[in-house]
Amino acid sequence: MTFDAEAYSKGKEVLVRAHDVKKTYQRGEEITHALKGISLEIYRKEYICVMGPSGSGKSTFFNMVGGLDSPTSGRVFIDEVDMAQLNAHELAFLRCRKIGYVFQSYNLNTVMTALDNVTLPMIFAGVHPDDARQRGMQLLEKVGLGERWFHRPKEMSGGQQQRVAIARSLANNPSLLLCDEPTANLDFKTGKEVHQLLYDLNKVDGVTIICATHDHNMLEVSDRMIWIADGNIDRIEISSEVELERSSLGEHEEF
Amino acid sequence: MVEPRVINVQDQAKLSFQKVYSLVRSGIKHRLLRSTLTMSVILLAVAFFMVTLSENVIINSVAKGVEQEILTERSSIYVLNHLYIKPNLTSISVKLSKAHDNERQLKEYAAVTGWDLEKVKELSAECMWEQSYYQFFNNMSVGNRKMLIGNNKGPAIFTFLQDDKNFGDFQKNLEPLRSLKLPTDEGKLQALLNNQETFRASLSSFLSAWNNKIEELDGKTQELTKKQELNTWLCDVDDAQMAAWEKLLADMNFMVEEKAIKNLQSDMLKLRARNEVTNALLSPELKKEWQETFLVKEPLAEMIKRLRSEDVVEIVNKYTVHKYTHEDLTGIADNVDYNQSLSALESDLLKQSSKDSGSILSGRQTFLLIISFIVCMVGIANAMLMAITERFREIATMKCLGATDSFILIQFMMEAAIQGVAGGVLGMIIGFILALLKTTFSYGLYPFTYFPFVALVVCALVSLAIGIVLAVLASLYPSWAASRMAPMEAMRIE
Ligand SMILES: Nc1ncnc2c1ncn2[C@@H]1O[C@H](COP(=O)(O)OP(=O)(O)OP(=O)(O)O)[C@@H](O)[C@H]1O
Ligand SMILES: [Mg+2]
């Protein structure tokens, strides 16, 4: 089935708008077209899964949306703000307040405690240290690590580290959470915990989540799945409809 | 498409210095091993630099002090030699060249010889040029000297160069030897050469005028001392005789400083005592008795050491005309030691210090300093570069969390500055202690006697500044580059 953009967007507020985003990498003679023109709208409070084979350009797309890298051509708007127009200082502001990042390899500061890691973005945002500590503790409790606030990353398991990273990404109440393969380094069970956490965040707190993954579990919790292949959008599916189809087809697992 | 909105960053927090500092401090605390490593590199570099610098400063200060001591110690001998020893053409030129900036000495020469003061000054200046050329030829390698002036020595050099062909060769041979710098320009050298005959003539006429007066003084002094040796006579002289001698000097226009005259008698007594006792120690009879008393056969140096013991007073006095107490003998032993250590230091320091080159640092010292500075720079730059590149991922993550470029820059600069200060201060102290130990090892307590406090404080500040500035500068580029990088690029580098 095809994705009916007009019908789907009705009554929804656009948070991310990508318009013909292209990215080419050049290394000497060799040119890689990582993204070949992606146009997409993502709405507030949506939970999006980005799927696709390795090397298809998922991470590249994430970096464009998160303002971590700039597209070769095309535009990305977040909250109707054109990312290309922002200077370094404004970009820093955006990363600090509007977007939260969760990486495959956690990227925690290894010398800081869990709490210090979580409060760091708040310090950048100018939150008073006492308030930052209080909110940091709340966030750690939310991800189930309230008792482990004084642990350093090397004293925690992968799943726990990723939960700290998620708590950190939520520090300044971002409207958008970007997760690039958050469960790739985790086993099945802890992966599931992280999924559950993200799902709750989306459904309870209304955080917009874009999540790249190879993990089929994710599909169940997402609103939409975007399939990327070879730098292009292959297809877009709405989970509820897919599930309907699936149940009528007798649950075939094929991609 | 909707009109793009502009983002409002007004309410973005400006990070206070204190917050950055507390972040940096906790960073250093938790990365203690790595920061200690970086700090140690700075420490070593600064210490190395400080050792070289302060060692030079201490040696120069000791050299100056010792030179002064030697001058005072031997001043009486200088005075007597100046008054009673007739110089020859070579030594008068040296004497005049040394006097060129000593107005009092020049006046004495003029007054004694009856020459015009201006003419004496002119002659002294010419002697100075002559001496500077001798020194120039002396300091070069034998091969170069041979090529430039053949086997000539002294005034013959100038005679040799007066020949047009020889001078042409000299100029041609000098051309490729760029490191050799003539004491004057070539025009001045030409003038000196053209002026040789008149210069020689006036130098020898001055010499004979001076020597005539010296002879006259010698004659009159002999009348006064009744043919006694002057230094023996000075030992037992009474006030009236002393006044007569001083009047004799003044009548002939010799200008001896009052202070020098005052010391003459005591110095001569010291000298006599030393000579008398040393001579006695050398006599076979005393040696025999010495050996029987102390049951050892000792060389002179050991015997002089034993002069400090009470047992020898009686033996020594048996063989001397004048009688000496225990204190006298101890004084003689000390005096001999002191003179020996001074002479040893003098020759040692002449090699080390930059006294002759006129600048604060000699070529060898400058070379060492430059080397240590380069070591300092390379070491610190490498340490800082490593410390930052290995943290690219951390920097990228912080940028993702909203750190501004300037925060990253300030954070790393501050870290570098803190490490620079800590490493710099420790390195400076260690370097200073090492330099002090080194110089104490070679010169005993002289570094403390002539402790160049102010110069060492300057050295310390310079090394400290170099440590901090180099650390900050070396981290400036990598941290600037890291702060400017897009977060993803930085993350990928690792
Ligand atoms: N800095 C770069 N220089 C050159 N090529 C790059 C660079 N970054 C990514 N690429 C290329 O762009 C393409 C897309 O890479 P990307 O990392 O977006 O893939 P991905 O979909 O995230 O893959 P994976 O699922 O393995 O993470 C790949 O072919 C990759 O080789
Ligand atoms: Mg990827």
PDB file of N, CA, C and O and ligand atoms in Angstrom, chain A residues 58-59 104 180-181, ligand 2:
ATOM      1  N   LYS A  58      21.007   6.072   6.974  1.00  0.00           N
ATOM      2  CA  LYS A  58      20.191   6.419   8.137  1.00  0.00           C
ATOM      3  C   LYS A  58      20.918   7.425   9.039  1.00  0.00           C
ATOM      4  O   LYS A  58      20.380   8.491   9.357  1.00  0.00           O
ATOM      5  N   SER A  59      22.142   7.064   9.406  1.00  0.00           N
ATOM      6  CA  SER A  59      22.886   7.952  10.313  1.00  0.00           C
ATOM      7  C   SER A  59      23.096   9.308   9.671  1.00  0.00           C
ATOM      8  O   SER A  59      23.004  10.342  10.337  1.00  0.00           O
ATOM      9  N   GLN A 104      24.370   5.128  19.519  1.00  0.00           N
ATOM     10  CA  GLN A 104      24.581   3.678  19.646  1.00  0.00           C
ATOM     11  C   GLN A 104      25.614   3.356  20.726  1.00  0.00           C
ATOM     12  O   GLN A 104      25.461   2.430  21.490  1.00  0.00           O
ATOM     13  N   ASP A 180      19.964   7.028  17.371  1.00  0.00           N
ATOM     14  CA  ASP A 180      20.588   6.295  16.274  1.00  0.00           C
ATOM     15  C   ASP A 180      20.995   4.918  16.773  1.00  0.00           C
ATOM     16  O   ASP A 180      21.980   4.773  17.489  1.00  0.00           O
ATOM     17  N   GLU A 181      20.214   3.924  16.422  1.00  0.00           N
ATOM     18  CA  GLU A 181      20.431   2.543  16.842  1.00  0.00           C
ATOM     19  C   GLU A 181      20.729   2.441  18.330  1.00  0.00           C
ATOM     20  O   GLU A 181      21.780   1.973  18.724  1.00  0.00           O
TER      21      GLU A 181
HETATM   22 MG    MG C   2      24.426   4.304  11.220  1.00  0.00          MG
END
